[in-house]
Amino acid sequence: MAHKIIDTCILCGACEPECPVNAISVGDDMYIIDEALCVDCVGHHDAPACVAICPTDSIIKA
Ligand code: SF4
């Protein structure tokens, strides 16, 4: 399991600093999540931190 960012991302950058495992980085057209690194915030937060902060609801389960 992991999370991914979909094409409604507006490149605001809010999610990047929220990730406890530094799985989020900026891509060409949107931010991207390295699914090999994402742990769904288990052991860090009660719910995925990036999902909570995203203003366009662009982060979903992969
Ligand atoms: Fe990072 Fe958590 Fe989002 Fe996964 S769900 S990318 S661990 S902030």
Coordinates of C-alpha atoms and ligand atoms in Angstrom, one line a residue:
M1 CA 0.0 0.0 0.0
A2 CA 1.0 3.6 -0.6
H3 CA -0.4 6.8 -1.7
K4 CA -0.1 8.7 -5.0
I5 CA -0.8 12.1 -6.3
I6 CA -3.2 12.6 -9.2
D7 CA -3.3 15.2 -12.0
T8 CA -5.5 17.7 -10.1
C9 CA -2.3 18.6 -8.2
I10 CA -1.7 22.4 -8.5
L11 CA 1.9 22.2 -7.4
C12 CA 1.3 24.2 -4.2
G13 CA 4.0 22.2 -2.4
A14 CA 2.0 21.9 0.9
C15 CA 2.4 18.1 1.1
E16 CA 6.2 17.9 0.7
P17 CA 7.3 19.0 4.1
E18 CA 4.5 17.0 5.8
C19 CA 5.8 13.6 4.8
P20 CA 7.7 11.9 7.7
V21 CA 9.7 9.7 5.3
N22 CA 10.5 12.3 2.6
A23 CA 8.6 10.3 0.0
I24 CA 7.3 13.4 -1.8
S25 CA 9.2 15.4 -4.4
V26 CA 8.3 17.8 -7.1
G27 CA 8.0 16.4 -10.7
D28 CA 7.5 18.1 -14.0
D29 CA 3.7 18.7 -13.8
M30 CA 2.8 17.7 -10.3
Y31 CA 4.3 16.5 -7.1
I32 CA 5.0 12.8 -6.9
I33 CA 5.2 10.2 -4.2
D34 CA 7.8 7.5 -4.2
E35 CA 5.6 4.5 -3.5
A36 CA 8.6 2.5 -2.4
L37 CA 9.1 4.9 0.5
C38 CA 5.5 5.8 1.5
V39 CA 4.4 4.0 4.6
D40 CA 0.9 5.5 4.6
C41 CA 2.1 7.4 7.7
V42 CA 1.8 4.2 9.8
G43 CA 3.9 4.8 13.0
H44 CA 4.0 8.5 12.4
H45 CA 0.4 9.9 12.2
D46 CA -3.1 8.6 12.8
A47 CA -3.9 9.4 9.1
P48 CA -1.8 10.2 6.0
A49 CA -0.4 13.7 6.6
C50 CA -0.3 14.6 2.9
V51 CA -3.9 13.7 2.4
A52 CA -5.0 16.0 5.2
I53 CA -3.0 19.0 4.0
C54 CA -3.7 18.8 0.2
P55 CA -6.1 21.7 -0.7
T56 CA -7.3 19.9 -3.9
D57 CA -7.8 16.4 -2.6
S58 CA -5.3 15.2 -5.1
I59 CA -3.7 12.4 -2.9
I60 CA -5.3 9.0 -3.0
K61 CA -4.5 5.4 -2.1
A62 CA -2.2 3.9 -4.8
Ligands
SF4_1 FE1 4.4 10.5 3.1 FE2 2.4 9.7 4.7 FE3 1.8 10.8 2.3 FE4 2.9 8.3 2.5 S1 0.9 8.9 3.3 S2 3.5 10.0 1.1 S3 4.2 8.5 4.3 S4 2.8 11.8 4.1

